PDB file of C-alpha atoms and ligand atoms in Angstrom:
ATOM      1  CA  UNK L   1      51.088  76.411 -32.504  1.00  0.00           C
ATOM      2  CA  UNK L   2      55.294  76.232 -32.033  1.00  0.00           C
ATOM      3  CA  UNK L   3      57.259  78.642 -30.791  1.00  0.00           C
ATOM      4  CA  UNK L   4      59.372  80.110 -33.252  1.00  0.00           C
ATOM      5  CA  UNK L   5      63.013  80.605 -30.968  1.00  0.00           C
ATOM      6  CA  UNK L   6      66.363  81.218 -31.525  1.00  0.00           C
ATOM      7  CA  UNK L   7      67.336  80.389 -28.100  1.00  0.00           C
ATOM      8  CA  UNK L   8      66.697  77.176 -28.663  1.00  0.00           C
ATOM      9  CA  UNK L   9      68.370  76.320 -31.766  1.00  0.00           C
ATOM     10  CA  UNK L  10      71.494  77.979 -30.856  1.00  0.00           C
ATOM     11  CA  UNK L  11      71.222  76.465 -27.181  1.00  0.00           C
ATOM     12  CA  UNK L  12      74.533  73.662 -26.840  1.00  0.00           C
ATOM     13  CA  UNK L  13      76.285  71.828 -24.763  1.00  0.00           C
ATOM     14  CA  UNK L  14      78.401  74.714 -22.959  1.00  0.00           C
ATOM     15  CA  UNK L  15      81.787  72.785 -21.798  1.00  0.00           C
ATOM     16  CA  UNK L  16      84.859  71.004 -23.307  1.00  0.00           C
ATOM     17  CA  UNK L  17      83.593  66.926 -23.327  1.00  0.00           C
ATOM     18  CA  UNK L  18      86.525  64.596 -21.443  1.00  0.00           C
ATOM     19  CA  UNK L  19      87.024  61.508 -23.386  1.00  0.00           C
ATOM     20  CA  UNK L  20      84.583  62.408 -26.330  1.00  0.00           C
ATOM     21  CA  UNK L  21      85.023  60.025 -28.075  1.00  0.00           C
ATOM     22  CA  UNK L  22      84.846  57.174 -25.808  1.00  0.00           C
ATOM     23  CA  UNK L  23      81.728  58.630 -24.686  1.00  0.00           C
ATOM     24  CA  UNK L  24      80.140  58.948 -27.839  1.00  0.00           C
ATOM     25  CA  UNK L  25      80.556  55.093 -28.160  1.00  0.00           C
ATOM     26  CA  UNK L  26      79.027  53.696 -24.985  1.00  0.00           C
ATOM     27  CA  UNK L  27      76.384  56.645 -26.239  1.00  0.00           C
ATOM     28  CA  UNK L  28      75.710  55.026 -29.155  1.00  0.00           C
ATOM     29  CA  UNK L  29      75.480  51.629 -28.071  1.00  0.00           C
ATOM     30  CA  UNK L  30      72.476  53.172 -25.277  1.00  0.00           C
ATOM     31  CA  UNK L  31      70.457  54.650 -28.393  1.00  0.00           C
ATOM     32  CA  UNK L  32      70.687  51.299 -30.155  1.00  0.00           C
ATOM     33  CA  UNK L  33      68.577  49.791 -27.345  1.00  0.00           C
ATOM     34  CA  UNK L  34      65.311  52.627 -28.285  1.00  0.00           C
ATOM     35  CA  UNK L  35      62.379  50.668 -29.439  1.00  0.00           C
ATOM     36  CA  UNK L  36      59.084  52.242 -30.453  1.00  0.00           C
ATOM     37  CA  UNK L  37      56.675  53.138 -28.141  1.00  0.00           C
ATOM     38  CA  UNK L  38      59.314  53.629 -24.902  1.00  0.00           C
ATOM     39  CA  UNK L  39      59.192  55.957 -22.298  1.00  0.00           C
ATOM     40  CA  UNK L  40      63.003  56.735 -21.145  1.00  0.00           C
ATOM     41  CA  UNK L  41      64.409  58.555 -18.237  1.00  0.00           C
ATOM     42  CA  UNK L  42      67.152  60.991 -19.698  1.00  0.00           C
ATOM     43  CA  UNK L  43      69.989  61.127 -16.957  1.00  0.00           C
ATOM     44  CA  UNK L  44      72.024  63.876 -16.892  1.00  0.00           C
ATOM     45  CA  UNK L  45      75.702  65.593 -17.379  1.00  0.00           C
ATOM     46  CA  UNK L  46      77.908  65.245 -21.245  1.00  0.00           C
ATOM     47  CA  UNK L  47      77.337  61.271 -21.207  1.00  0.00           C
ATOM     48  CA  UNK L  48      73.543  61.780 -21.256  1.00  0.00           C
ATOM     49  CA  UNK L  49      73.687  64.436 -23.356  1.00  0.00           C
ATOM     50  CA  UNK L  50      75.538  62.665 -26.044  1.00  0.00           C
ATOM     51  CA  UNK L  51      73.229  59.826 -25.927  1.00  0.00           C
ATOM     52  CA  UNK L  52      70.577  61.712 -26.335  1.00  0.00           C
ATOM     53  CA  UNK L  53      71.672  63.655 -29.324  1.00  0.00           C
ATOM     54  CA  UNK L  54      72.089  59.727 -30.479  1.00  0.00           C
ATOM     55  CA  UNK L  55      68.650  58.603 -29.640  1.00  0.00           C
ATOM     56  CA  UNK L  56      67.358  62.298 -31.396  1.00  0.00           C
ATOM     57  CA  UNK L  57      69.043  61.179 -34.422  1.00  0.00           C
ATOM     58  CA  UNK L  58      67.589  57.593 -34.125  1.00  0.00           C
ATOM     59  CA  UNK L  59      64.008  59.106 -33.920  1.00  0.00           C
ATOM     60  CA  UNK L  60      64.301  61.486 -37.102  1.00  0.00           C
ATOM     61  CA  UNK L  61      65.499  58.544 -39.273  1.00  0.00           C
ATOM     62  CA  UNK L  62      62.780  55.600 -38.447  1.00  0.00           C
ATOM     63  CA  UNK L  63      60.355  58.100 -37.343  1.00  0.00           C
ATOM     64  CA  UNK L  64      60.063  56.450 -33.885  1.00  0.00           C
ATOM     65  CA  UNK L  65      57.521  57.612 -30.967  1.00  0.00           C
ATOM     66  CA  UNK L  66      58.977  57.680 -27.315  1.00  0.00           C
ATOM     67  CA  UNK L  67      58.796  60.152 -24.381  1.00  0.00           C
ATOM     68  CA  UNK L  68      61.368  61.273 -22.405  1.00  0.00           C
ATOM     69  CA  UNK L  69      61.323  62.242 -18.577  1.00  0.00           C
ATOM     70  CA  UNK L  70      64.278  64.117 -17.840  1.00  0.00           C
ATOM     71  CA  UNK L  71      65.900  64.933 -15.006  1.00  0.00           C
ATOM     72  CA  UNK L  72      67.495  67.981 -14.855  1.00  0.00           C
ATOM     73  CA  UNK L  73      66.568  71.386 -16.681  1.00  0.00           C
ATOM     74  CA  UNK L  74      69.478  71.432 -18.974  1.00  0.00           C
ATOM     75  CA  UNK L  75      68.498  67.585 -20.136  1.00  0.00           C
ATOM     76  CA  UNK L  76      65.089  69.187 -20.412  1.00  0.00           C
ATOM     77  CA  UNK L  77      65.556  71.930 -22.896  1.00  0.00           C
ATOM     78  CA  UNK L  78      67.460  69.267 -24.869  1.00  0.00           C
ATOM     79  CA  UNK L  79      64.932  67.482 -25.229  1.00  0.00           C
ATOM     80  CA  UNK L  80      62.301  70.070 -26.262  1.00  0.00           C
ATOM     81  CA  UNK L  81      65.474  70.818 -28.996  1.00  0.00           C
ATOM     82  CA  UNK L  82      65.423  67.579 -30.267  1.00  0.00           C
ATOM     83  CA  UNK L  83      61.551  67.171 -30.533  1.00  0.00           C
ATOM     84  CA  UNK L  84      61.401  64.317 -28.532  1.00  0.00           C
ATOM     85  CA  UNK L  85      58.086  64.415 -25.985  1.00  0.00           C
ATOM     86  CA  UNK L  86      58.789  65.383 -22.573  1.00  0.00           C
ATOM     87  CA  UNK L  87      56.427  63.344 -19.907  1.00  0.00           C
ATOM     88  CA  UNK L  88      56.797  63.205 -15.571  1.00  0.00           C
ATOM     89  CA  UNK L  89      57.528  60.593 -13.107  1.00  0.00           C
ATOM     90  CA  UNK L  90      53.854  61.871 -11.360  1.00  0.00           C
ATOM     91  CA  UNK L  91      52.519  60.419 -15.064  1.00  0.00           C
ATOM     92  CA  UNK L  92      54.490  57.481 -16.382  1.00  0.00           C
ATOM     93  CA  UNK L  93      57.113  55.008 -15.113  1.00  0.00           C
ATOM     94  CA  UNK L  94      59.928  55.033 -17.610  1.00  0.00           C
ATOM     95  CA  UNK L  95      60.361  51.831 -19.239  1.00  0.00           C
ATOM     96  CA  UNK L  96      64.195  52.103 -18.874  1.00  0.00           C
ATOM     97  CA  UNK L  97      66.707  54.939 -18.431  1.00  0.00           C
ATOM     98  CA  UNK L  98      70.312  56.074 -19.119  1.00  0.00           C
ATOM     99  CA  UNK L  99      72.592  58.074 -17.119  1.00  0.00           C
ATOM    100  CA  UNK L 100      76.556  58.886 -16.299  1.00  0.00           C
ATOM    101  CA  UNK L 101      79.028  58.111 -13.432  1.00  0.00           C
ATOM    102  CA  UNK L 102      81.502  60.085 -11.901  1.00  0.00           C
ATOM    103  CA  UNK L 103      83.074  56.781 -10.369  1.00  0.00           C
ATOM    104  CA  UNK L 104      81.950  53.590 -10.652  1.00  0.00           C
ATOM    105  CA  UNK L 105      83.281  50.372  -8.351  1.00  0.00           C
ATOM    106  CA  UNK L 106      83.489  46.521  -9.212  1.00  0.00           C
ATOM    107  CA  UNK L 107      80.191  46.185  -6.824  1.00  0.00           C
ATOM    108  CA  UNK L 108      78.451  48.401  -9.128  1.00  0.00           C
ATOM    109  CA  UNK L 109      78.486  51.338  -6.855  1.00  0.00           C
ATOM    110  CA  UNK L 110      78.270  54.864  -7.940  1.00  0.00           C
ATOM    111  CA  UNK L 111      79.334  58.294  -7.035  1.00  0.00           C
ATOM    112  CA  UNK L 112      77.277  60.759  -9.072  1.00  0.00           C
ATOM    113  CA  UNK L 113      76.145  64.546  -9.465  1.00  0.00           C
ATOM    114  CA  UNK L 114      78.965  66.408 -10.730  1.00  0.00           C
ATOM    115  CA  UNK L 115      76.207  68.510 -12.837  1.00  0.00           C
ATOM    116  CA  UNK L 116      74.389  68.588  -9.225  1.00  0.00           C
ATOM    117  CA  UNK L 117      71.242  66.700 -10.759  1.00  0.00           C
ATOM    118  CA  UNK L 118      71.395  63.113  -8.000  1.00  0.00           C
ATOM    119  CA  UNK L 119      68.145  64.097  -6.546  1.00  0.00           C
ATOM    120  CA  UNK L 120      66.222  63.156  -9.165  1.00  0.00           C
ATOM    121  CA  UNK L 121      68.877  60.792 -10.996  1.00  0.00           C
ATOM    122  CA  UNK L 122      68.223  58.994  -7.833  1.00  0.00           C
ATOM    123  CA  UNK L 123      64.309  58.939  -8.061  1.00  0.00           C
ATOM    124  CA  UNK L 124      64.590  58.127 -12.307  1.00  0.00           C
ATOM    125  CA  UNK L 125      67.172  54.896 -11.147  1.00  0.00           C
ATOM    126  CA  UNK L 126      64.618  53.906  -8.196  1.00  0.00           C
ATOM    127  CA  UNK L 127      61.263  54.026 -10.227  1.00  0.00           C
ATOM    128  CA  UNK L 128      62.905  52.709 -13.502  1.00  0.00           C
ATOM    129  CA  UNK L 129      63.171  49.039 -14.126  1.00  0.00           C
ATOM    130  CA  UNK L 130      66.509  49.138 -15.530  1.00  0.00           C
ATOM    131  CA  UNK L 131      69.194  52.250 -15.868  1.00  0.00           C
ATOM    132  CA  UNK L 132      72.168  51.796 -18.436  1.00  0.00           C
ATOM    133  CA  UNK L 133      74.549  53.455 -16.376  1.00  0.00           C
ATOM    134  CA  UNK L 134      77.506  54.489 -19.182  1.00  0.00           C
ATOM    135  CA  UNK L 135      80.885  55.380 -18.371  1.00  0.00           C
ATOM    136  CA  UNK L 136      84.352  55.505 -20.281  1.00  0.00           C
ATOM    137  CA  UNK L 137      87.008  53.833 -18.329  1.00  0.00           C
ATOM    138  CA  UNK L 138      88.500  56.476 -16.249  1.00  0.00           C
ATOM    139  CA  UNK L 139      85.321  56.664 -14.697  1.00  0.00           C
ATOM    140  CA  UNK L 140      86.029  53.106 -13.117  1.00  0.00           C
ATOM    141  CA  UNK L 141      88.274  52.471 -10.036  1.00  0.00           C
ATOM    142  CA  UNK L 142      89.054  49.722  -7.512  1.00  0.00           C
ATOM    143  CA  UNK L 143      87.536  51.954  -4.436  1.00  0.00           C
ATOM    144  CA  UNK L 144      84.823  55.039  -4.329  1.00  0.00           C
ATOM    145  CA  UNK L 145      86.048  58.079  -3.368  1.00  0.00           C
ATOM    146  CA  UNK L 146      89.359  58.022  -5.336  1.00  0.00           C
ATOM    147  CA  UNK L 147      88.974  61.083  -7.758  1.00  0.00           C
ATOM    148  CA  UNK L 148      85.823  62.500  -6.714  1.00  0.00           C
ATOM    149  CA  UNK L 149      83.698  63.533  -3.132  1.00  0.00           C
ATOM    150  CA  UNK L 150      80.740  62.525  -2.324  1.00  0.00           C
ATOM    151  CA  UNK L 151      77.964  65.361  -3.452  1.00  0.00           C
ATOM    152  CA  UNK L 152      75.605  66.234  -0.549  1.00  0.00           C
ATOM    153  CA  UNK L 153      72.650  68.422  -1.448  1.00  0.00           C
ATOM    154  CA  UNK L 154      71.523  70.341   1.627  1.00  0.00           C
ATOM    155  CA  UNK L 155      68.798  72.154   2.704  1.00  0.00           C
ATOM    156  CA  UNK L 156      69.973  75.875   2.814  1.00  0.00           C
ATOM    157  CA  UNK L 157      69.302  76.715   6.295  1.00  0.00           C
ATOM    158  CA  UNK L 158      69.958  73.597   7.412  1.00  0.00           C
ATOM    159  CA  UNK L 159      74.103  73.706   6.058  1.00  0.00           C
ATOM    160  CA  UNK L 160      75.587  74.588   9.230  1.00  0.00           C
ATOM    161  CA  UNK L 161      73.532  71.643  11.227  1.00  0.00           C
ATOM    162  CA  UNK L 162      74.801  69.117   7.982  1.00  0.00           C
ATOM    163  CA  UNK L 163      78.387  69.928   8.431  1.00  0.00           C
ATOM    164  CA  UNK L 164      78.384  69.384  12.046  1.00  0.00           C
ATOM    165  CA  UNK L 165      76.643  66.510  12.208  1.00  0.00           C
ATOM    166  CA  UNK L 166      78.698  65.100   8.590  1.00  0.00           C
ATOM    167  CA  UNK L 167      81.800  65.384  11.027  1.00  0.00           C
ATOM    168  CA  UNK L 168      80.733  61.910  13.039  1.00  0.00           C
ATOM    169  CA  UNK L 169      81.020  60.430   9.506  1.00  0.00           C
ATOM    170  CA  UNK L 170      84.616  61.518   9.500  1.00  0.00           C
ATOM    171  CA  UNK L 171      84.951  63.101   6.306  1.00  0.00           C
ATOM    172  CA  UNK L 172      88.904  64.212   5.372  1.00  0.00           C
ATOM    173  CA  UNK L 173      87.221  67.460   3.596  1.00  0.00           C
ATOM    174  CA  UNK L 174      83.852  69.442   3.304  1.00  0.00           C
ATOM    175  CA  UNK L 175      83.909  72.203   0.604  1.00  0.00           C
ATOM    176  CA  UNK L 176      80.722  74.237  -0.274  1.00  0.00           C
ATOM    177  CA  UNK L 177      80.380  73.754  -4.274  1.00  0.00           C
ATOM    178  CA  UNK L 178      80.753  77.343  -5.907  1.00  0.00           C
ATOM    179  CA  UNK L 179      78.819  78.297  -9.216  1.00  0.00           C
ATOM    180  CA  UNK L 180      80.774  78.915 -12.882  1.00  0.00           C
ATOM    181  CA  UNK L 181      78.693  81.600 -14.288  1.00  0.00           C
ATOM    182  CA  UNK L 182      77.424  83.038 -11.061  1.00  0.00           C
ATOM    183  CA  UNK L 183      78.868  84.306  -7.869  1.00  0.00           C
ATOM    184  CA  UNK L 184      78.533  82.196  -4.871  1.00  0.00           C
ATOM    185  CA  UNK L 185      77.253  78.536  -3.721  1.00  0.00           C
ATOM    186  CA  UNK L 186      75.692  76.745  -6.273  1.00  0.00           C
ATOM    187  CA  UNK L 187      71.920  76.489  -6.032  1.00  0.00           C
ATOM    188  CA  UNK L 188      70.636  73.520  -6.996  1.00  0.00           C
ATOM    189  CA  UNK L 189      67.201  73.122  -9.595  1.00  0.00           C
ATOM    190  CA  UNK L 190      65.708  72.398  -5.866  1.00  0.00           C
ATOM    191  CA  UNK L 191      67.049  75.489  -4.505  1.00  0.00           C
ATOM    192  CA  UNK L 192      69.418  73.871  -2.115  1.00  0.00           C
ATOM    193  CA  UNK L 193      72.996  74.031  -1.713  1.00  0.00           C
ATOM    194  CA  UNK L 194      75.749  71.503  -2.361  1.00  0.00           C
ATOM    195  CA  UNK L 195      78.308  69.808  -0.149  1.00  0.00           C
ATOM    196  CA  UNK L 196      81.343  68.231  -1.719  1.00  0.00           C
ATOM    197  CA  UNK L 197      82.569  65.770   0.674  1.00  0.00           C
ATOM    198  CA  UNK L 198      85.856  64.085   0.390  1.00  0.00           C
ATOM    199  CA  UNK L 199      86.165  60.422   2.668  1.00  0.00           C
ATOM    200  CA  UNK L 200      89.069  58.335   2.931  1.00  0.00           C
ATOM    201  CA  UNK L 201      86.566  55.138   3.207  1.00  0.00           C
ATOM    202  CA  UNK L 202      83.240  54.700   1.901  1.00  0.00           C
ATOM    203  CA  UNK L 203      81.622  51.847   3.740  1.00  0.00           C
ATOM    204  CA  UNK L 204      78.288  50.249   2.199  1.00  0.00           C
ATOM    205  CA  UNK L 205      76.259  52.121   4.905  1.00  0.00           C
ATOM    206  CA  UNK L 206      77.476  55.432   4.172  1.00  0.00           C
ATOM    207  CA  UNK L 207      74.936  56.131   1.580  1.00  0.00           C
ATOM    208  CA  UNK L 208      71.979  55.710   4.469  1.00  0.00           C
ATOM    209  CA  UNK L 209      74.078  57.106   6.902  1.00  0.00           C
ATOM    210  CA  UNK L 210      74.809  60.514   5.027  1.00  0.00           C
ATOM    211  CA  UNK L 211      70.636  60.722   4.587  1.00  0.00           C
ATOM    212  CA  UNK L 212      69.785  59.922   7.976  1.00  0.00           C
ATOM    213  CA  UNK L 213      71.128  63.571   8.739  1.00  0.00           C
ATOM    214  CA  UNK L 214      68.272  66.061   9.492  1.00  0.00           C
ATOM    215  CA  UNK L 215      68.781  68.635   6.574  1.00  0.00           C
ATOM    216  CA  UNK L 216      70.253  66.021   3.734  1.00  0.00           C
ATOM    217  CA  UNK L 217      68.013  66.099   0.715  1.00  0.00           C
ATOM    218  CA  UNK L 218      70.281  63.770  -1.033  1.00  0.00           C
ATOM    219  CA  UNK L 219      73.307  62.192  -2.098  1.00  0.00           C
ATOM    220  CA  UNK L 220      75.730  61.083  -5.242  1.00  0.00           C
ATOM    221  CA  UNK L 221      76.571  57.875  -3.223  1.00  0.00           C
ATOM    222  CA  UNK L 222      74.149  54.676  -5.021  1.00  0.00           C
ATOM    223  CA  UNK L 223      75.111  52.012  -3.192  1.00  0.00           C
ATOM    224  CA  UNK L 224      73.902  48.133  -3.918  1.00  0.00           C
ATOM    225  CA  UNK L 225      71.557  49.443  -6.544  1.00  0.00           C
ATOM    226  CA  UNK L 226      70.384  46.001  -8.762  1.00  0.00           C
ATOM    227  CA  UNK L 227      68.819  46.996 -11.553  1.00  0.00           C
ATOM    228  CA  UNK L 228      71.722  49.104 -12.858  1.00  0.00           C
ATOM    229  CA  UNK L 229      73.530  47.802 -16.095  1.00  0.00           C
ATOM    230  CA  UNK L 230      76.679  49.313 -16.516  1.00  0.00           C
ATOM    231  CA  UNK L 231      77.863  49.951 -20.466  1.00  0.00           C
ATOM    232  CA  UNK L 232      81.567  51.334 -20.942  1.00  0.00           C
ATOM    233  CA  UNK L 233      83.901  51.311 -24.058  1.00  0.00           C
TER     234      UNK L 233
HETATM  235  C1  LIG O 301      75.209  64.563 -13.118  1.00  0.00           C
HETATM  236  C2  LIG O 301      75.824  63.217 -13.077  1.00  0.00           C
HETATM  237  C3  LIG O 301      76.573  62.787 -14.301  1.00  0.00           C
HETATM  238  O1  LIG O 301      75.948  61.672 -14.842  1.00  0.00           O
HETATM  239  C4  LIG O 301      77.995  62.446 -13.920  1.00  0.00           C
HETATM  240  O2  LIG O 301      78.537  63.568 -13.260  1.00  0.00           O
HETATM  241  C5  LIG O 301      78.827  62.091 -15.164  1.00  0.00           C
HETATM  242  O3  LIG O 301      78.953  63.208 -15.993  1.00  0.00           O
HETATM  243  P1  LIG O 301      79.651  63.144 -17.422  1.00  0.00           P
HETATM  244  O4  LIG O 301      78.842  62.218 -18.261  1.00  0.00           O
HETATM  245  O5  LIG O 301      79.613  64.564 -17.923  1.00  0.00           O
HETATM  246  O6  LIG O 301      81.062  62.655 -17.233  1.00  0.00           O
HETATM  247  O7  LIG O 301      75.748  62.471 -12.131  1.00  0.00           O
HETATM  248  O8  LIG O 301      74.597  64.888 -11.892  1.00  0.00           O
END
């Protein structure tokens, strides 16, 4: 039997989308790669979302079969809106997956988790065989670290040990991330908390160097990563 709610058909995106349009291209171009049968790993943030809305569409028409494994709550509940079959990383390896940048650099390395989600973006881009990593151009710049920190999810008790310790890394700025729609830190799906960290110089090692800190759960930085495509406009 299906539930019979509201919530979900009224349940939207709930921001503005920068650069629609050239998002809803590189979008597009992801959903044309769906073939029968796949199992996908749905990134997350507006880029995700929109190619997902694509790939919902794509699945109505010809009737296709996938499963999704999704990984964040919001990209979650978009799936169970679109119909499309929601499966785990514990059961299936995703044949492929799609996500967003934040910042992308001529190496092919990211900074990710605006929408907080790079714990398990990470895990979907390490267990996937290839990630279509889609951006529109703004996203890309000569150097990391240019328009956006470096997100640090941090165990909650733990914060006070993370900054110290984050200080050896010389960092120009740590800010505690703050919640829209709540008061307060924002508490990620893991219940931790979020660093923003600003560095003037993001060396190849900083990715390992950041998670070799007692407390780290995870962070944006994806450094040296090969089996990322990236797809922008
Ligand atoms: C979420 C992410 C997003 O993929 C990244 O922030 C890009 O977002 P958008 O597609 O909305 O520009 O890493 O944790």
């Amino acid at each position: 039997m299906k539930w019979n709610s509201r919530l979900m058909e009224t349940w939207e995106w709930n921001a503005p989308i920068v650069n629609e349009k050239q998002k809803q291209k590189v979008a597009s171009r992801v959903a044309s790669f769906v073939k029968e049968g796949d199992v996908i790993g749905v990134g997350s943030g507006s880029t995700s979302y929109m190619a997902l809305q694509a790939i919902a569409r794509r699945v109505k028409e010809e009737h296709l079969n996938i499963q999704a494994i999704p990984t964040s709550q919001e990209m979650m509940l978009f799936c169970i809106q679109a119909e499309i079959p929601v499966t785990t990383l514990e059961v299936q390896i995703p044949d492929w997956s799609f996500d967003g940048a934040d910042e992308v650099d001529p190496d092919h390395n990211l900074i990710k988790g605006r929408g907080g989600a790079m714990f398990k973006e990470k895990l979907m881009i390490l267990a996937s065989p290839r990630t279509y990593i889609m951006v529109d151009r703004s996203k890309i710049v000569s150097t990391l670290g240019l328009n956006f920190p470096v997100p640090v999810e941090v165990f909650p008790s733990a914060i006070r040990v993370v900054e110290r310790e984050m200080e050896y890394l010389s960092p120009s700025s740590v800010h505690l991330r703050t919640g829209n729609g709540k008061d307060g830190p924002v508490i990620t799906e893991n219940g931790n908390l979020i660093l923003d960290v600003w560095f003037r110089d993001i060396p190849i090692s900083l990715e390992k160097d950041i998670k070799a800190i007692p407390g780290v759960v995870e962070s944006g930085l994806f450094m040296g990563y090969k089996n990322i495509g990236i797809v922008h406009d």
